Amino acid sequence: MRNITLCLTLVASLLCGVNAWSMSVIASPKQRVVVLDPGHGGPSRPGAVSGKYTEKSINLNVALKVKNMLATKAPNIKVYMTRDSDVELASDRRDDNRKRPKLANDKQADLFVSIHANNAGSNTKARGFEVIVLNLDKDTQRHTQKMSAQLNAHKDYILFEDFSKEPAQYLDAISRLMSNDPMNRMFGKIVGEELHKLGYKFNGVLDSEEVFTVLYPLECPGVIIEMGYMSNSDDLAYLTSDKGTTDMATAISDAIIEYLENVERMENYAKEDTGSEDDYAESDYMQYYVYDSSGEGYTIQLMSSNKELDIFDASFKEFKGIAMLALGSGTFKYKYCYGCYPSAEAARKELPWARKSFKDAIVVRYKAGKIVGN
């Protein structure tokens, strides 16, 4: 319990923007296991199709590049792929989907990354990169039942009616979700930052509206990456170009490395810390307070409120789930922020991106979890 508590404490810090501490080199990194899952595959599962292009081929192309990049950049990471050619894992689609997370569980993976391309049908304006995380709340259950006819037709999802209602099994699944959720969101945020550096549109870390079979059974953290919309001509051109697939693979591989370095720091901190567990009350580590190893710096204030808000509320737009709470003064003392930066200048470089969603976003200074000035 102590290690879990300490690790959860550090998740809040690691969710901050890239800083010197989070990018420092770790000596003799631990051997890690990552499972890459190129979505779809085989003659019966092409995924989205646009003209001569198929999603299954785009997914595999990027996944193979990620594997090769990791072999060069991080030999301590052992990579397994659910497929490395144009094949299906099983003739039945649900069996195919279930074999993907099973590989991650069998290999005791540290991370599962399912790589996909998106499609919005006749909506040709939708575009950008998204990271999907599993959400098993009541709204999702109701939505899943409402959409059951469509989901049965699609056959890439599993309905709640299919779950065993045996209490121990269901509680085990919920427990895994709760422990993996902050890690899923941390990885998703890191991927988004890597893509943002390359100038690509990031739509955020999004809660799935359906229960994806490839995520539900996972014992390790795992996400679905939707690299762009094949229904959008610009995204399609990018995803089918060598530059686009190389950019995607670079962002994903760099994010995997940074995420696993963060995990290593968390584990080392938990081992080395000798303080009392009482120092880490639930009310402290379950809030996303702004802080890093130095205890002070600059952040981007997105909005303020006179009451505490749920950071997973839709009002946070693309910052849903990754906005952080810092306390200020006055009536609107609850400040919701993004990122930790060593200087105001560094924060200002990211300000235009934040203002796309929050036009009144500003750079502020924080110390020990509180806003102390501009």
Coordinates of C-alpha atoms in Angstrom, one line a residue, residues 34-280:
V34 CA 5.8 -2.8 -24.1
V35 CA 3.2 -4.4 -26.3
L36 CA 2.4 -2.5 -29.6
D37 CA -1.0 -3.4 -31.1
P38 CA -1.4 -2.3 -34.7
G39 CA -5.2 -2.3 -34.9
H40 CA -7.2 -4.5 -37.3
G41 CA -5.5 -6.7 -39.9
G42 CA -6.1 -9.5 -42.3
P43 CA -8.6 -9.6 -45.2
S44 CA -11.7 -9.3 -43.1
R45 CA -10.5 -6.5 -40.8
P46 CA -9.2 -3.6 -42.9
G47 CA -10.5 -1.0 -40.5
A48 CA -11.3 2.4 -42.0
V49 CA -10.9 2.5 -45.8
S50 CA -10.4 5.6 -48.0
G51 CA -9.7 5.0 -51.6
K52 CA -6.7 2.7 -51.9
Y53 CA -5.7 3.3 -48.3
T54 CA -6.6 1.0 -45.4
E55 CA -6.3 1.7 -41.7
K56 CA -4.7 -1.7 -41.0
S57 CA -1.8 -0.8 -43.3
I58 CA -1.2 2.6 -41.8
N59 CA -1.4 1.2 -38.2
L60 CA 1.1 -1.5 -39.0
N61 CA 3.5 0.9 -40.8
V62 CA 3.7 3.2 -37.8
A63 CA 3.9 0.4 -35.3
L64 CA 6.9 -1.2 -37.1
K65 CA 8.6 2.2 -37.1
V66 CA 8.0 2.6 -33.4
K67 CA 9.5 -0.8 -32.7
N68 CA 12.6 -0.1 -34.7
M69 CA 13.0 3.4 -33.1
L70 CA 12.7 1.9 -29.6
A71 CA 15.3 -0.8 -30.5
T72 CA 17.8 2.0 -31.3
K73 CA 16.8 4.6 -28.6
A74 CA 16.0 2.3 -25.7
P75 CA 17.4 -1.2 -25.8
N76 CA 16.2 -1.7 -22.3
I77 CA 12.6 -1.9 -23.6
K78 CA 11.5 -5.3 -24.9
V79 CA 8.8 -4.8 -27.6
Y80 CA 6.2 -7.4 -28.5
M81 CA 3.7 -6.8 -31.3
T82 CA 0.3 -8.3 -31.6
R83 CA 0.9 -8.6 -35.3
D84 CA 3.9 -7.8 -37.5
S85 CA 2.2 -8.5 -40.9
D86 CA -1.2 -8.3 -42.5
V87 CA -2.9 -11.0 -40.5
E88 CA -5.9 -11.4 -38.2
L89 CA -5.3 -13.0 -34.8
A90 CA -8.6 -15.0 -34.9
S91 CA -11.4 -15.6 -37.4
D92 CA -13.9 -14.2 -34.9
R93 CA -13.5 -10.5 -34.3
R94 CA -14.1 -10.6 -30.6
D95 CA -11.6 -13.4 -30.1
D96 CA -9.2 -11.4 -32.2
N97 CA -9.6 -8.3 -30.0
R98 CA -9.3 -10.4 -26.8
K99 CA -6.0 -11.9 -27.8
R100 CA -4.4 -8.5 -28.0
P101 CA -4.6 -7.6 -24.3
K102 CA -4.0 -11.2 -23.4
L103 CA -0.5 -11.0 -25.0
A104 CA 0.2 -7.9 -22.8
N105 CA -1.0 -9.8 -19.7
D106 CA 1.0 -12.9 -20.6
K107 CA 4.2 -10.9 -21.1
Q108 CA 3.6 -8.9 -17.9
A109 CA 3.8 -5.7 -20.0
D110 CA 4.5 -2.3 -18.4
L111 CA 2.4 -0.6 -21.2
F112 CA 0.0 -1.5 -24.0
V113 CA -0.3 0.8 -26.9
S114 CA -3.1 0.1 -29.5
I115 CA -2.4 2.1 -32.7
H116 CA -5.3 3.2 -34.9
A117 CA -6.4 5.8 -37.4
N118 CA -9.8 7.5 -37.1
N119 CA -12.7 7.9 -39.4
A120 CA -15.7 10.4 -39.1
G121 CA -17.6 9.2 -42.2
S122 CA -19.2 12.1 -44.1
N123 CA -17.7 14.6 -41.6
T124 CA -14.6 15.6 -43.5
K125 CA -13.7 18.5 -41.2
A126 CA -12.8 16.3 -38.1
R127 CA -9.1 16.0 -37.8
G128 CA -6.3 15.5 -35.3
F129 CA -4.6 13.1 -32.9
E130 CA -6.5 11.6 -29.9
V131 CA -5.7 9.3 -27.1
I132 CA -8.6 7.1 -25.8
V133 CA -8.7 5.8 -22.3
L134 CA -11.3 3.4 -20.8
N135 CA -14.0 4.8 -18.7
L136 CA -16.4 2.5 -16.8
D137 CA -18.7 5.0 -15.2
K138 CA -22.5 4.8 -15.1
D139 CA -22.9 7.2 -18.0
T140 CA -20.8 4.9 -20.1
Q141 CA -22.9 1.9 -19.2
R142 CA -26.1 3.7 -20.1
H143 CA -24.6 4.9 -23.4
T144 CA -23.3 1.4 -24.2
Q145 CA -26.7 -0.1 -23.8
K146 CA -28.4 2.7 -25.8
M147 CA -25.9 2.0 -28.6
S148 CA -26.1 -1.7 -28.4
A149 CA -27.5 -2.4 -31.8
Q150 CA -24.9 -0.3 -33.5
L151 CA -22.1 -1.8 -31.4
N152 CA -23.2 -5.3 -32.1
A153 CA -23.0 -4.5 -35.8
H154 CA -19.5 -3.0 -35.5
K155 CA -18.3 -6.0 -33.5
D156 CA -15.2 -4.2 -32.3
Y157 CA -16.6 -3.5 -28.8
I158 CA -17.9 -5.5 -25.9
L159 CA -21.1 -4.7 -24.2
F160 CA -21.7 -4.6 -20.5
E161 CA -24.3 -7.3 -20.8
D162 CA -21.4 -9.6 -21.8
F163 CA -19.5 -9.1 -18.6
S164 CA -19.7 -11.7 -15.8
K165 CA -21.6 -10.1 -13.0
E166 CA -19.8 -12.3 -10.5
P167 CA -18.8 -9.7 -7.9
A168 CA -15.1 -10.6 -7.4
Q169 CA -14.4 -10.5 -11.2
Y170 CA -16.2 -7.2 -11.7
L171 CA -14.5 -5.6 -8.7
D172 CA -11.2 -6.8 -9.9
A173 CA -11.8 -5.1 -13.3
I174 CA -12.8 -1.9 -11.6
S175 CA -9.7 -2.0 -9.3
R176 CA -7.4 -2.4 -12.3
L177 CA -9.1 0.5 -14.0
M178 CA -8.7 2.8 -10.9
S179 CA -5.0 1.9 -10.5
N180 CA -4.2 2.3 -14.3
D181 CA -6.3 5.4 -15.0
P182 CA -3.8 8.1 -13.8
M183 CA -1.0 6.3 -15.6
N184 CA -3.1 6.0 -18.8
R185 CA -3.7 9.7 -18.7
M186 CA -0.1 10.6 -18.0
F187 CA 1.1 8.6 -21.0
G188 CA -1.6 10.2 -23.2
K189 CA -0.6 13.6 -22.2
I190 CA 3.1 12.9 -22.9
V191 CA 2.2 11.6 -26.4
G192 CA 0.1 14.8 -27.0
E193 CA 3.0 17.0 -26.1
E194 CA 5.3 15.1 -28.4
L195 CA 2.9 15.5 -31.3
H196 CA 2.4 19.2 -30.4
K197 CA 6.1 19.8 -30.8
L198 CA 5.9 18.5 -34.3
G199 CA 3.0 20.9 -35.1
Y200 CA 0.2 18.3 -35.3
K201 CA -3.3 18.9 -33.9
F202 CA -3.9 17.1 -30.6
N203 CA -7.5 16.7 -29.5
G204 CA -6.7 15.6 -26.0
V205 CA -6.9 12.5 -23.7
L206 CA -10.5 11.4 -24.2
D207 CA -12.8 9.0 -22.2
S208 CA -14.1 6.3 -24.4
E209 CA -17.9 6.3 -25.0
E210 CA -17.8 2.6 -25.5
V211 CA -16.1 -0.3 -23.7
F212 CA -13.2 -1.3 -25.9
T213 CA -12.4 -5.0 -25.7
V214 CA -8.7 -4.3 -26.2
L215 CA -8.6 -2.2 -23.1
Y216 CA -11.0 -3.8 -20.6
P217 CA -9.0 -6.9 -19.7
L218 CA -5.6 -5.2 -19.4
E219 CA -3.7 -5.7 -16.2
C220 CA -1.2 -2.9 -17.2
P221 CA -1.8 0.7 -18.3
G222 CA -3.0 0.9 -21.9
V223 CA -4.5 3.3 -24.3
I224 CA -5.8 3.5 -27.9
I225 CA -4.1 6.1 -30.1
E226 CA -6.1 7.5 -32.9
M227 CA -3.5 9.1 -35.1
G228 CA -5.8 11.2 -37.3
Y229 CA -8.9 11.0 -39.5
M230 CA -8.8 9.2 -42.7
S231 CA -12.0 11.0 -43.7
N232 CA -10.1 14.2 -43.6
S233 CA -7.9 14.8 -46.8
D234 CA -5.1 16.6 -44.9
D235 CA -4.9 14.0 -42.2
L236 CA -5.0 11.2 -44.8
A237 CA -2.2 12.7 -46.8
Y238 CA -0.1 13.1 -43.7
L239 CA -0.7 9.5 -42.4
T240 CA 0.1 8.0 -45.8
S241 CA 3.4 10.0 -46.2
D242 CA 6.8 8.9 -45.0
K243 CA 7.1 12.2 -43.0
G244 CA 3.7 11.7 -41.3
T245 CA 4.3 8.1 -40.3
T246 CA 7.8 8.9 -39.2
D247 CA 6.5 11.8 -37.1
M248 CA 3.9 9.6 -35.5
A249 CA 6.4 6.9 -34.7
T250 CA 8.8 9.4 -33.3
A251 CA 6.2 11.0 -31.0
I252 CA 4.9 7.6 -29.8
S253 CA 8.4 6.1 -29.2
D254 CA 9.7 9.2 -27.4
A255 CA 6.5 9.2 -25.3
I256 CA 7.0 5.6 -24.4
I257 CA 10.6 6.2 -23.3
E258 CA 9.6 9.3 -21.2
Y259 CA 6.7 7.6 -19.6
L260 CA 8.8 4.6 -18.6
E261 CA 11.5 6.9 -17.2
N262 CA 8.8 8.6 -15.1
V263 CA 7.6 5.2 -13.9
E264 CA 11.2 4.3 -12.9
R265 CA 11.5 7.6 -10.9
M266 CA 8.3 6.9 -9.1
E267 CA 9.4 3.4 -8.2
N268 CA 12.8 4.6 -7.1
Y269 CA 11.2 7.4 -5.0
A270 CA 8.9 4.9 -3.4
K271 CA 11.8 2.6 -2.5
E272 CA 14.1 5.3 -1.2
D273 CA 11.7 7.5 0.7
T274 CA 11.8 6.9 4.5
G275 CA 9.0 9.3 5.5
S276 CA 5.8 8.3 7.2
E277 CA 2.9 7.1 5.1
D278 CA 0.8 9.5 7.2
D279 CA 2.5 12.3 5.3
Y280 CA 0.5 11.4 2.2

